[in-house]
PDB file of C-alpha atoms in Angstrom:
ATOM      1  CA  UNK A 351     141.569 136.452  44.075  1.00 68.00           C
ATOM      2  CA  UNK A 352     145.144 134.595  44.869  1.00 89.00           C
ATOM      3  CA  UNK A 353     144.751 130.501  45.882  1.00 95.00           C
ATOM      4  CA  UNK A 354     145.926 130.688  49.438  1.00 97.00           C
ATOM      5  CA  UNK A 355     147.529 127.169  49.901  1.00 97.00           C
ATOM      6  CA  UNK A 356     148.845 125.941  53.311  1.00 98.00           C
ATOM      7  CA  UNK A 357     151.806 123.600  53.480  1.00 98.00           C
ATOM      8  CA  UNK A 358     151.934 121.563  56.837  1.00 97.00           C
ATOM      9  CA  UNK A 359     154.972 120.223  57.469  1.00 97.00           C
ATOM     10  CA  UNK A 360     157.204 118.765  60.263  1.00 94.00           C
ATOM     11  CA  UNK A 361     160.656 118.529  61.889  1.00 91.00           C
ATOM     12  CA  UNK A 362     161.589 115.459  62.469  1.00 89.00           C
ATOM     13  CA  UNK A 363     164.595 113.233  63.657  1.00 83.00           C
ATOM     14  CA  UNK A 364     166.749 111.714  61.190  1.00 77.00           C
ATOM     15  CA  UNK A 365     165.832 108.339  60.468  1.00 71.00           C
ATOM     16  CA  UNK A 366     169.684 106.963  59.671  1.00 70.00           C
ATOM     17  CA  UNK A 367     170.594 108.309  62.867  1.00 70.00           C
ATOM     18  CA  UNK A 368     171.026 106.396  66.869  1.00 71.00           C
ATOM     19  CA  UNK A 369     166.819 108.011  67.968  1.00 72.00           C
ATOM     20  CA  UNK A 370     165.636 106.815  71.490  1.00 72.00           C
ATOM     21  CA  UNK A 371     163.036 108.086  73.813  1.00 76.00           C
ATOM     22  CA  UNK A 372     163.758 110.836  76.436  1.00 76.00           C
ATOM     23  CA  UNK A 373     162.876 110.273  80.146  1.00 77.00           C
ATOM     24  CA  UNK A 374     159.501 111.083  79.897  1.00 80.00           C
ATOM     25  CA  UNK A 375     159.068 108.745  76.805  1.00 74.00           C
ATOM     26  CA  UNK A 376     158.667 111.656  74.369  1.00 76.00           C
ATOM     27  CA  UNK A 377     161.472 110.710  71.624  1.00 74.00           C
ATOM     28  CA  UNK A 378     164.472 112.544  72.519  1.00 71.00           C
ATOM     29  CA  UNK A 379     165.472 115.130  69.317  1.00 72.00           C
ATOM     30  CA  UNK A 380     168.572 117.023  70.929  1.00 72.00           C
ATOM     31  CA  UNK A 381     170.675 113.909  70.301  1.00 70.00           C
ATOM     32  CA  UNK A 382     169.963 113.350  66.474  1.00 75.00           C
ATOM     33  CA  UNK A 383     170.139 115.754  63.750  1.00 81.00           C
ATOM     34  CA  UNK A 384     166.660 117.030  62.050  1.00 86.00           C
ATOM     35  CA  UNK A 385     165.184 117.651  58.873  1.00 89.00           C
ATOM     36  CA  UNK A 386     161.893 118.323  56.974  1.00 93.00           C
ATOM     37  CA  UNK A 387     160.340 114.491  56.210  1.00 91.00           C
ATOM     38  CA  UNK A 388     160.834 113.338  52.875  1.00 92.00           C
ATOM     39  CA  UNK A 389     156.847 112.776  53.086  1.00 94.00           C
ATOM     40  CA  UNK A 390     156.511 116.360  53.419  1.00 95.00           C
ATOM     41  CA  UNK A 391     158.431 117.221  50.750  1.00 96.00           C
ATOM     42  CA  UNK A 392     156.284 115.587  48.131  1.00 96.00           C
ATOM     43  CA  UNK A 393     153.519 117.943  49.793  1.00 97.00           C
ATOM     44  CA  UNK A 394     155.282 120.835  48.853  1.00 97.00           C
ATOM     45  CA  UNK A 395     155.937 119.502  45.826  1.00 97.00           C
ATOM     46  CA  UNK A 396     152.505 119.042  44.767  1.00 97.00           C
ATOM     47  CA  UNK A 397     151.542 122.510  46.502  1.00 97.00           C
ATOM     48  CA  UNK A 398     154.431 124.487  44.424  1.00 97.00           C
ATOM     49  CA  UNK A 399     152.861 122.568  41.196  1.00 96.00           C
ATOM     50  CA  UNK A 400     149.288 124.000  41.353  1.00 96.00           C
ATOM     51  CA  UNK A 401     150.757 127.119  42.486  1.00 96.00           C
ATOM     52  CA  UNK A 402     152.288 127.382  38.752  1.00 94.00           C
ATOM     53  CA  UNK A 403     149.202 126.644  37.219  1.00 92.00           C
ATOM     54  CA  UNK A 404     147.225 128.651  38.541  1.00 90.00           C
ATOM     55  CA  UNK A 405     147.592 132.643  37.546  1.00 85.00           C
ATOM     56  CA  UNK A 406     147.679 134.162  41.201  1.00 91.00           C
ATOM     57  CA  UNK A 407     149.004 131.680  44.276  1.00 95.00           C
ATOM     58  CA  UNK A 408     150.584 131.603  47.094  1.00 96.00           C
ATOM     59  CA  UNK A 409     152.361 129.109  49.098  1.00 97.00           C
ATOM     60  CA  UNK A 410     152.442 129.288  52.926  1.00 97.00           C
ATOM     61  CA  UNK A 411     154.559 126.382  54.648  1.00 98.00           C
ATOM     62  CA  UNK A 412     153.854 125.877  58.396  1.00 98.00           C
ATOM     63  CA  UNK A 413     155.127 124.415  61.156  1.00 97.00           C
ATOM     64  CA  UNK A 414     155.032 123.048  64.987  1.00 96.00           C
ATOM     65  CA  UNK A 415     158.398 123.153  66.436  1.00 92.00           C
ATOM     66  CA  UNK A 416     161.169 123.915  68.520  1.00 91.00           C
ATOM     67  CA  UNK A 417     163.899 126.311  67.420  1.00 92.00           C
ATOM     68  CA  UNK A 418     165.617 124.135  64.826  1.00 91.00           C
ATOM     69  CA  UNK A 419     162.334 123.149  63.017  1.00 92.00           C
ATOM     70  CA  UNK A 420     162.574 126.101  61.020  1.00 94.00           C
ATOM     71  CA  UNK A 421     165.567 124.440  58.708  1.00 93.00           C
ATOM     72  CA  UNK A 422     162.565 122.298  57.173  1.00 94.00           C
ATOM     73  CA  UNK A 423     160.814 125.668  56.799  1.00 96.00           C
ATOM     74  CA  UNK A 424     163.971 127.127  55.242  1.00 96.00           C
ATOM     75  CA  UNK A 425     163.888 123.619  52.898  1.00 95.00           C
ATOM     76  CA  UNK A 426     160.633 124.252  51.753  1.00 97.00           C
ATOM     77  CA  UNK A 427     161.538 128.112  50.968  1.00 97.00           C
ATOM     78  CA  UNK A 428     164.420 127.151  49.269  1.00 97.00           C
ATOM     79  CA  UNK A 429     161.888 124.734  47.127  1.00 97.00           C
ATOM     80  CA  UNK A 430     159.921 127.868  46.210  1.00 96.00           C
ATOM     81  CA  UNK A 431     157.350 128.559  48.570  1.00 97.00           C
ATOM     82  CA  UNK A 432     156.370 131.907  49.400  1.00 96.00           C
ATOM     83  CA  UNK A 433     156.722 132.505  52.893  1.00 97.00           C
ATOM     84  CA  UNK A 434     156.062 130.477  56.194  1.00 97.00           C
ATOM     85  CA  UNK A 435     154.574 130.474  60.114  1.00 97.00           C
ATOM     86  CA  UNK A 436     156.639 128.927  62.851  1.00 97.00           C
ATOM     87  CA  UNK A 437     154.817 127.593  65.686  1.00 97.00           C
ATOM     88  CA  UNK A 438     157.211 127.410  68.695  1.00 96.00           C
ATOM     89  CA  UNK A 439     156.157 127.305  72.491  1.00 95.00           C
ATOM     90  CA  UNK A 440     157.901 125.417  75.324  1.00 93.00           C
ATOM     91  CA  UNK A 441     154.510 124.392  76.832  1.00 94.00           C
ATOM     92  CA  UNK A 442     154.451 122.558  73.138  1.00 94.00           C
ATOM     93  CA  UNK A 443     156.703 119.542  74.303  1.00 90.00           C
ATOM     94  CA  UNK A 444     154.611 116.296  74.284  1.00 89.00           C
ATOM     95  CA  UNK A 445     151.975 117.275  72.323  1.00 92.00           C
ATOM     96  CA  UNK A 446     150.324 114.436  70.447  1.00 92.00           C
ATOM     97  CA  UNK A 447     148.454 114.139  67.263  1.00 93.00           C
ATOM     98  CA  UNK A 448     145.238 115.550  68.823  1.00 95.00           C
ATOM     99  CA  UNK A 449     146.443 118.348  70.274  1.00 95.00           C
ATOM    100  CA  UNK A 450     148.685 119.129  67.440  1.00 95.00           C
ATOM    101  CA  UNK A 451     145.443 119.041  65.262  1.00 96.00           C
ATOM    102  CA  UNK A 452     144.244 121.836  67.415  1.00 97.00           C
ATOM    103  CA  UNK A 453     147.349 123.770  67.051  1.00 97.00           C
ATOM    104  CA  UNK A 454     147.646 123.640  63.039  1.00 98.00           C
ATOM    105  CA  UNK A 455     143.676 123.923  63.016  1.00 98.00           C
ATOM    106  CA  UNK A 456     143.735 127.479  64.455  1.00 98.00           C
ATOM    107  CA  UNK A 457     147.943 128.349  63.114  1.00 98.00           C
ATOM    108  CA  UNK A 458     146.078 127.480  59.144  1.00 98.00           C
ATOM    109  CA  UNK A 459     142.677 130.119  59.746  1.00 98.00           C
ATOM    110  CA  UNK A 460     144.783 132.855  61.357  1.00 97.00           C
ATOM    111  CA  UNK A 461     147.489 132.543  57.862  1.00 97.00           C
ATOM    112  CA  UNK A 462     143.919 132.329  56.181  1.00 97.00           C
ATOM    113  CA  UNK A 463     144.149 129.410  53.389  1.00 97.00           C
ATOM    114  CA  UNK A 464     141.487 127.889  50.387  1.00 97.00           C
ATOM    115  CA  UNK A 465     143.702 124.624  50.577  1.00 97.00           C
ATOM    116  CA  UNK A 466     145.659 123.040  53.291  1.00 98.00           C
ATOM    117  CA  UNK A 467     148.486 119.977  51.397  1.00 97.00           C
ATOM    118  CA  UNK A 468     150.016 117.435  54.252  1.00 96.00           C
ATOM    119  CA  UNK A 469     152.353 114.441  53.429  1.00 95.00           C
ATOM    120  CA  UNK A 470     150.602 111.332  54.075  1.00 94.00           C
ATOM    121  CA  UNK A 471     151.906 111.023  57.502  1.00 92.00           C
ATOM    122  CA  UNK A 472     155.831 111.772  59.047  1.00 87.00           C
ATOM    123  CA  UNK A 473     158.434 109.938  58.914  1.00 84.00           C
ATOM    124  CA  UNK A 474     158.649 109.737  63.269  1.00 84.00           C
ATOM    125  CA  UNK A 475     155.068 109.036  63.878  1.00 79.00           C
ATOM    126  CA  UNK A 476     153.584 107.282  60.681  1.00 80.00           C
ATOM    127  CA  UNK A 477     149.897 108.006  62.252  1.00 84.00           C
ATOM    128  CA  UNK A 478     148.960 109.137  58.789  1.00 89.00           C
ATOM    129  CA  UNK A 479     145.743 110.692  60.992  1.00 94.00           C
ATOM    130  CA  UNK A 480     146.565 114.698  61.265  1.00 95.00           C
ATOM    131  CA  UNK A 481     145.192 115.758  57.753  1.00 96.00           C
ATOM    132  CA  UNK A 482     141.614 114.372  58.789  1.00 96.00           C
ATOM    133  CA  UNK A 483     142.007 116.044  62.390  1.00 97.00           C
ATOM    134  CA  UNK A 484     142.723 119.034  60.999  1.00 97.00           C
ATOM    135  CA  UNK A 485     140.120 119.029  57.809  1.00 98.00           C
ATOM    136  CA  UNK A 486     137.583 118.364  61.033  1.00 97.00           C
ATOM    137  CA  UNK A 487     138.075 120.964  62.782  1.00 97.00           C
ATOM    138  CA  UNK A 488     138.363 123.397  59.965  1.00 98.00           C
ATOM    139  CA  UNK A 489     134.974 122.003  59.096  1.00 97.00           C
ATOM    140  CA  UNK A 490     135.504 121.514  55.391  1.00 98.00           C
ATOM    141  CA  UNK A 491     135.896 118.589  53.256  1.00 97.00           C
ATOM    142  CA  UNK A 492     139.181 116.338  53.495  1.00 96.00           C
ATOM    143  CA  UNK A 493     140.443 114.590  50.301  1.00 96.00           C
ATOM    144  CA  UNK A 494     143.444 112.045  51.505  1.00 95.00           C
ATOM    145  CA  UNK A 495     146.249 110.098  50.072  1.00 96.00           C
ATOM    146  CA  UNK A 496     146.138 111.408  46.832  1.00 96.00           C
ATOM    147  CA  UNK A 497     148.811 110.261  43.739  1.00 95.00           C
ATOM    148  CA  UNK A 498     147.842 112.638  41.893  1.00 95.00           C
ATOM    149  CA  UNK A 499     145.808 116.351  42.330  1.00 96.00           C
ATOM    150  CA  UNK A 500     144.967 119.101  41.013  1.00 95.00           C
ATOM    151  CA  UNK A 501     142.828 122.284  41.747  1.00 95.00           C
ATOM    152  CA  UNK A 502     140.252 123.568  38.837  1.00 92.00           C
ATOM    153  CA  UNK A 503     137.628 126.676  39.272  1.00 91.00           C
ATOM    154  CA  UNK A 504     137.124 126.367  42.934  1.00 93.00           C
ATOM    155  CA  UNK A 505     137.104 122.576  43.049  1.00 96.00           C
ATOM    156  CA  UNK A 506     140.341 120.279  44.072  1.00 97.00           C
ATOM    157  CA  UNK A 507     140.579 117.052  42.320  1.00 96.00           C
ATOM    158  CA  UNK A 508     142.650 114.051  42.813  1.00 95.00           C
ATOM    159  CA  UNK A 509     143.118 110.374  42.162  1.00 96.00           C
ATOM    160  CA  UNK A 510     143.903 107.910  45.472  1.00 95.00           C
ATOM    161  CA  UNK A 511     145.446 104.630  44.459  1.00 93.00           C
ATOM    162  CA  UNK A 512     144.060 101.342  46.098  1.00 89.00           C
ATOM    163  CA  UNK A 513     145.537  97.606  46.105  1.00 89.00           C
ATOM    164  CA  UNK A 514     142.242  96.698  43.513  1.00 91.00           C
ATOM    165  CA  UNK A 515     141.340  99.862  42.456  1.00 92.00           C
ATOM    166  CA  UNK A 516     141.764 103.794  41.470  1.00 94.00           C
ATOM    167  CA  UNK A 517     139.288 106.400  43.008  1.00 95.00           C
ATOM    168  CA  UNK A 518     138.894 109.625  41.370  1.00 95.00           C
ATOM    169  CA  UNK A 519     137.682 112.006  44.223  1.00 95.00           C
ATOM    170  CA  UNK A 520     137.297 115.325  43.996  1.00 95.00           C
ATOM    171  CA  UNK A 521     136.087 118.688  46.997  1.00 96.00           C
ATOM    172  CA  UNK A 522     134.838 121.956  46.623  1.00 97.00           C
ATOM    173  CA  UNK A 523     138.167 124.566  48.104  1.00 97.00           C
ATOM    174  CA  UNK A 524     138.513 125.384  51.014  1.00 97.00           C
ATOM    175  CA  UNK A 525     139.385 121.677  51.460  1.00 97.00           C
ATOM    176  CA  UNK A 526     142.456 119.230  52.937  1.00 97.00           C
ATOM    177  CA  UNK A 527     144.506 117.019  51.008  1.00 97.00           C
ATOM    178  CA  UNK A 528     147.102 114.704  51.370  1.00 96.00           C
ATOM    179  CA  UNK A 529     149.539 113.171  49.213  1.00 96.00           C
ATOM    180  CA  UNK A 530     150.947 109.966  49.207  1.00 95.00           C
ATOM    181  CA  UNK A 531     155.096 109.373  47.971  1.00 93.00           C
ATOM    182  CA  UNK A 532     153.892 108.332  44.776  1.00 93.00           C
ATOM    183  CA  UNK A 533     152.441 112.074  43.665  1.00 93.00           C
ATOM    184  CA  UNK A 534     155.656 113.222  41.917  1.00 91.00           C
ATOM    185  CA  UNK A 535     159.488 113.716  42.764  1.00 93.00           C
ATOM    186  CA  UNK A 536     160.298 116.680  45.168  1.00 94.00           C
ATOM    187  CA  UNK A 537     162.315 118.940  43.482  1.00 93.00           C
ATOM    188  CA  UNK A 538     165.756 119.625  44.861  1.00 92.00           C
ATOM    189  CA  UNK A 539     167.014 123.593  45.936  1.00 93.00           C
ATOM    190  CA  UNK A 540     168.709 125.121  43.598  1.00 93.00           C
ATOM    191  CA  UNK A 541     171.191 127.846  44.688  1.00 94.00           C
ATOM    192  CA  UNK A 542     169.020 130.669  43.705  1.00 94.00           C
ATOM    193  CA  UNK A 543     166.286 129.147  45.216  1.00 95.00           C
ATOM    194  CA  UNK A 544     168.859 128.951  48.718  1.00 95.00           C
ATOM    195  CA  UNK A 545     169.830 132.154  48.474  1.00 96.00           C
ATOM    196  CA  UNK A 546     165.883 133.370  47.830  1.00 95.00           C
ATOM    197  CA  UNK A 547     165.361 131.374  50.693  1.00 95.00           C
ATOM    198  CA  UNK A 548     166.758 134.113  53.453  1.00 94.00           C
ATOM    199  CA  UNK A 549     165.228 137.050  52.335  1.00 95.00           C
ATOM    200  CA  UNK A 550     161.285 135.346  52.624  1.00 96.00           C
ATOM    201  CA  UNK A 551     159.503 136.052  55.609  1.00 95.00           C
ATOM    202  CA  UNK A 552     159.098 133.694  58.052  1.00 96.00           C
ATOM    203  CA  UNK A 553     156.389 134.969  61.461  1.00 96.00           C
ATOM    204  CA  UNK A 554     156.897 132.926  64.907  1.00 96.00           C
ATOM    205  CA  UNK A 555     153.794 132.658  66.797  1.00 97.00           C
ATOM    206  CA  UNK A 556     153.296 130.718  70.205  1.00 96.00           C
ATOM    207  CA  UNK A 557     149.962 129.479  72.056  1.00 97.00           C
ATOM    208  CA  UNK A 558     148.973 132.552  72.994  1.00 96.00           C
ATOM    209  CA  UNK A 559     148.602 133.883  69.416  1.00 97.00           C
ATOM    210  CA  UNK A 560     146.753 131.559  68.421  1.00 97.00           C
ATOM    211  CA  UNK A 561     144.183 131.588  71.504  1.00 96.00           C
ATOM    212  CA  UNK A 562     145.215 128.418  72.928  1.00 96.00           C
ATOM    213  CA  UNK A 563     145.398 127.393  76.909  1.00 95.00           C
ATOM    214  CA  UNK A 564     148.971 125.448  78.210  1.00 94.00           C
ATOM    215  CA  UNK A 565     146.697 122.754  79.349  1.00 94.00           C
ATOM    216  CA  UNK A 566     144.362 121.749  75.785  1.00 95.00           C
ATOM    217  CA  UNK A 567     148.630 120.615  74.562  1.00 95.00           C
ATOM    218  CA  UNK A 568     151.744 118.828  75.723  1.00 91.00           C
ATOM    219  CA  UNK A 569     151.902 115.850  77.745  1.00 88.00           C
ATOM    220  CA  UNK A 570     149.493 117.487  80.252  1.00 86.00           C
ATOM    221  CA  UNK A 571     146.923 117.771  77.572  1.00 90.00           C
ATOM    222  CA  UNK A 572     147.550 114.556  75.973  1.00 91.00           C
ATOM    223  CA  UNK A 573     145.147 112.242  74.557  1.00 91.00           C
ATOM    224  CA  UNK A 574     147.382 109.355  74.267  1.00 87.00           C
ATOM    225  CA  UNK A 575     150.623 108.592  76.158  1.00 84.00           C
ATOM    226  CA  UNK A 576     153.512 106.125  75.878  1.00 85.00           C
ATOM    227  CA  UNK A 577     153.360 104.114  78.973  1.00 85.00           C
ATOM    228  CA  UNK A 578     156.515 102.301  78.303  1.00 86.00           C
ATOM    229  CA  UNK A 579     159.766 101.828  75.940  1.00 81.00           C
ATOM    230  CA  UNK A 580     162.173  99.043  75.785  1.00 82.00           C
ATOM    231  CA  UNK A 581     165.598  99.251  73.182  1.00 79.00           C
ATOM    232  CA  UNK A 582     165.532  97.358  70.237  1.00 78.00           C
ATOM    233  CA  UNK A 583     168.032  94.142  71.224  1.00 82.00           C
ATOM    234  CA  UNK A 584     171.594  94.644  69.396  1.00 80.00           C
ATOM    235  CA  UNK A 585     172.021  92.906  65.843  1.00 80.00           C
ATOM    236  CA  UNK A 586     173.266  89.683  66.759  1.00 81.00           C
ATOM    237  CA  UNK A 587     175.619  87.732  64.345  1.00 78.00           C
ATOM    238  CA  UNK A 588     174.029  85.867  61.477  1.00 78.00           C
ATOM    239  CA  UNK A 589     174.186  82.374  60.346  1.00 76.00           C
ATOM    240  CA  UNK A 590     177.107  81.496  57.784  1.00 80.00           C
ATOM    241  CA  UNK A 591     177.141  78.985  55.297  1.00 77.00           C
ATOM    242  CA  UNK A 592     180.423  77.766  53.565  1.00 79.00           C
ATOM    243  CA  UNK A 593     179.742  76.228  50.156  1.00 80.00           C
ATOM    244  CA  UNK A 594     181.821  73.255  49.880  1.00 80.00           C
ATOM    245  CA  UNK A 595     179.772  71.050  48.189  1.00 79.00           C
ATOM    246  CA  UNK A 596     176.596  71.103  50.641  1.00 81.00           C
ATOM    247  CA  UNK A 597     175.564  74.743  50.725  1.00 82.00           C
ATOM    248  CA  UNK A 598     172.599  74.322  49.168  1.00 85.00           C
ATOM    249  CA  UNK A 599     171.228  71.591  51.004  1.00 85.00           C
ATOM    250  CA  UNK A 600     172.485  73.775  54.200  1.00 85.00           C
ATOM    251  CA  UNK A 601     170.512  76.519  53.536  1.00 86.00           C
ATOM    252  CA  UNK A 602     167.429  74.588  52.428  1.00 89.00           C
ATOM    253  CA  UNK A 603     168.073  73.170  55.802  1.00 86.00           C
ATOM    254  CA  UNK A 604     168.567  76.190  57.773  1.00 86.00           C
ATOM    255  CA  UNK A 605     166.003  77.687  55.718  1.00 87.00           C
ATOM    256  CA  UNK A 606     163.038  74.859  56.654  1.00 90.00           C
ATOM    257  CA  UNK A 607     163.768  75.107  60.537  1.00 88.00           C
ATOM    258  CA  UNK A 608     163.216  78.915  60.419  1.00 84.00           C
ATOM    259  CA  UNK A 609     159.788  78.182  58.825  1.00 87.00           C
ATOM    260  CA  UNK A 610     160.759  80.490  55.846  1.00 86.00           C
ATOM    261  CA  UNK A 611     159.870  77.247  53.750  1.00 87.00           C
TER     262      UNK A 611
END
């Protein structure tokens, strides 16, 4: 029987470019270009990798999105996954981590899966708190921030790196993982792979595919809100010190009244 793995991944705003918060204090993404977070990548990475081992897989990347999120699904393809679901629904817009758990949860049992892979948390939200969401509501086990994994007759294995310590962990499939930025370099498309890319199948489903009222997601259905935002204050000029003789007793100086030492 094929390994049906599930890639989650996201669309998110460019991190080098000018991101602020919209009027209703959702962050603004028609202003900045997107792509799929580097996090993700190593996800799909690591989901591509067992896929190869093992003699019948499949990959299916998914995401939760407005139109444009499918260029990180079209990364991923391009990466060598098989195929991929697009989530897209206006009612969408606002939707935090809780209710986005929901949405994955029942987008990853209609594509049917044995193991779901998630980065260890996007680059916009850094919660780091979806893969557990979803592993709960799935109701099967949830093996996080992983280095390094693996998936062996039925079972998924994996080592999580701590400050003092290195756990070896290990879940019966179907299961949840996560993996951290240290789990292997994400390859890069190659042109076949591009080209490959357009002809895969990507399905589009909205709420009411996936059995899902307006009201359970979006700001309306919010657990969590953002009750204010304030700009970060312009870069201000620094503090120059011309060695003429007594620049390193300046910046000792300068240094000391800044507490640094």
């Amino acid at each position: 029987m094929s390994l049906r793995i599930v890639v989650t991944v996201k669309y998110v705003p460019d991190a080098t470019g000018d991101r602020h918060f919209a009027d209703d204090l959702t962050v603004d993404r028609d202003d900045v270009d997107g792509l799929l977070s580097e996090l993700d990548e190593y996800a799909v990475e690591q989901a591509l990798q067992i896929a190869e081992d093992a003699d019948d897989a499949e990959v299916t990347v998914l995401t939760i999105g407005p139109e444009d999120a499918k260029d990180a699904l079209r990364k991923a393809l391009s990466m060598g996954a098989d195929k991929a679901v697009h989530v897209e629904d206006d009612d969408l817009h606002g939707t935090d981590a809780i209710g986005t758990s929901l949405v994955l949860a029942k987008a990853i049992e209609k594509a049917g899966y044995d193991l779901v892979i998630s980065g260890m948390a996007s680059t916009d939200g850094t919660m780091g708190v979806v893969p557990a969401l979803v592993a709960e509501r799935l109701g099967v086990p949830q093996v996080t921030l992983l280095s390094e994994v693996s998936v062996e007759d039925g079972t998924v294995k994996g080592r999580r790196d701590g400050d003092a310590a290195s756990e070896q962990l290990e879940a019966s499939l179907p299961a949840v993982v996560s993996v951290t930025d240290q789990s292997g370099e994400a390859r890069y498309p190659s042109f076949k792979g591009i080209m490959a890319a357009k002809k895969k199948p990507v399905e589009s489903w909205d709420l009411s595919d996936l059995d899902i009222e307006a009201e359970e997601v979006g700001l309306e259905g919010a657990w969590t809100k953002v009750e204010a935002a304030n700009e970060r204050p312009a870069r201000t000029a620094g503090t120059i010190v011309k060695d003429e003789g007594e620049g390193g007793k300046q910046l000792a100086e300068y240094l000391a009244s800044q507490k640094f030492i």
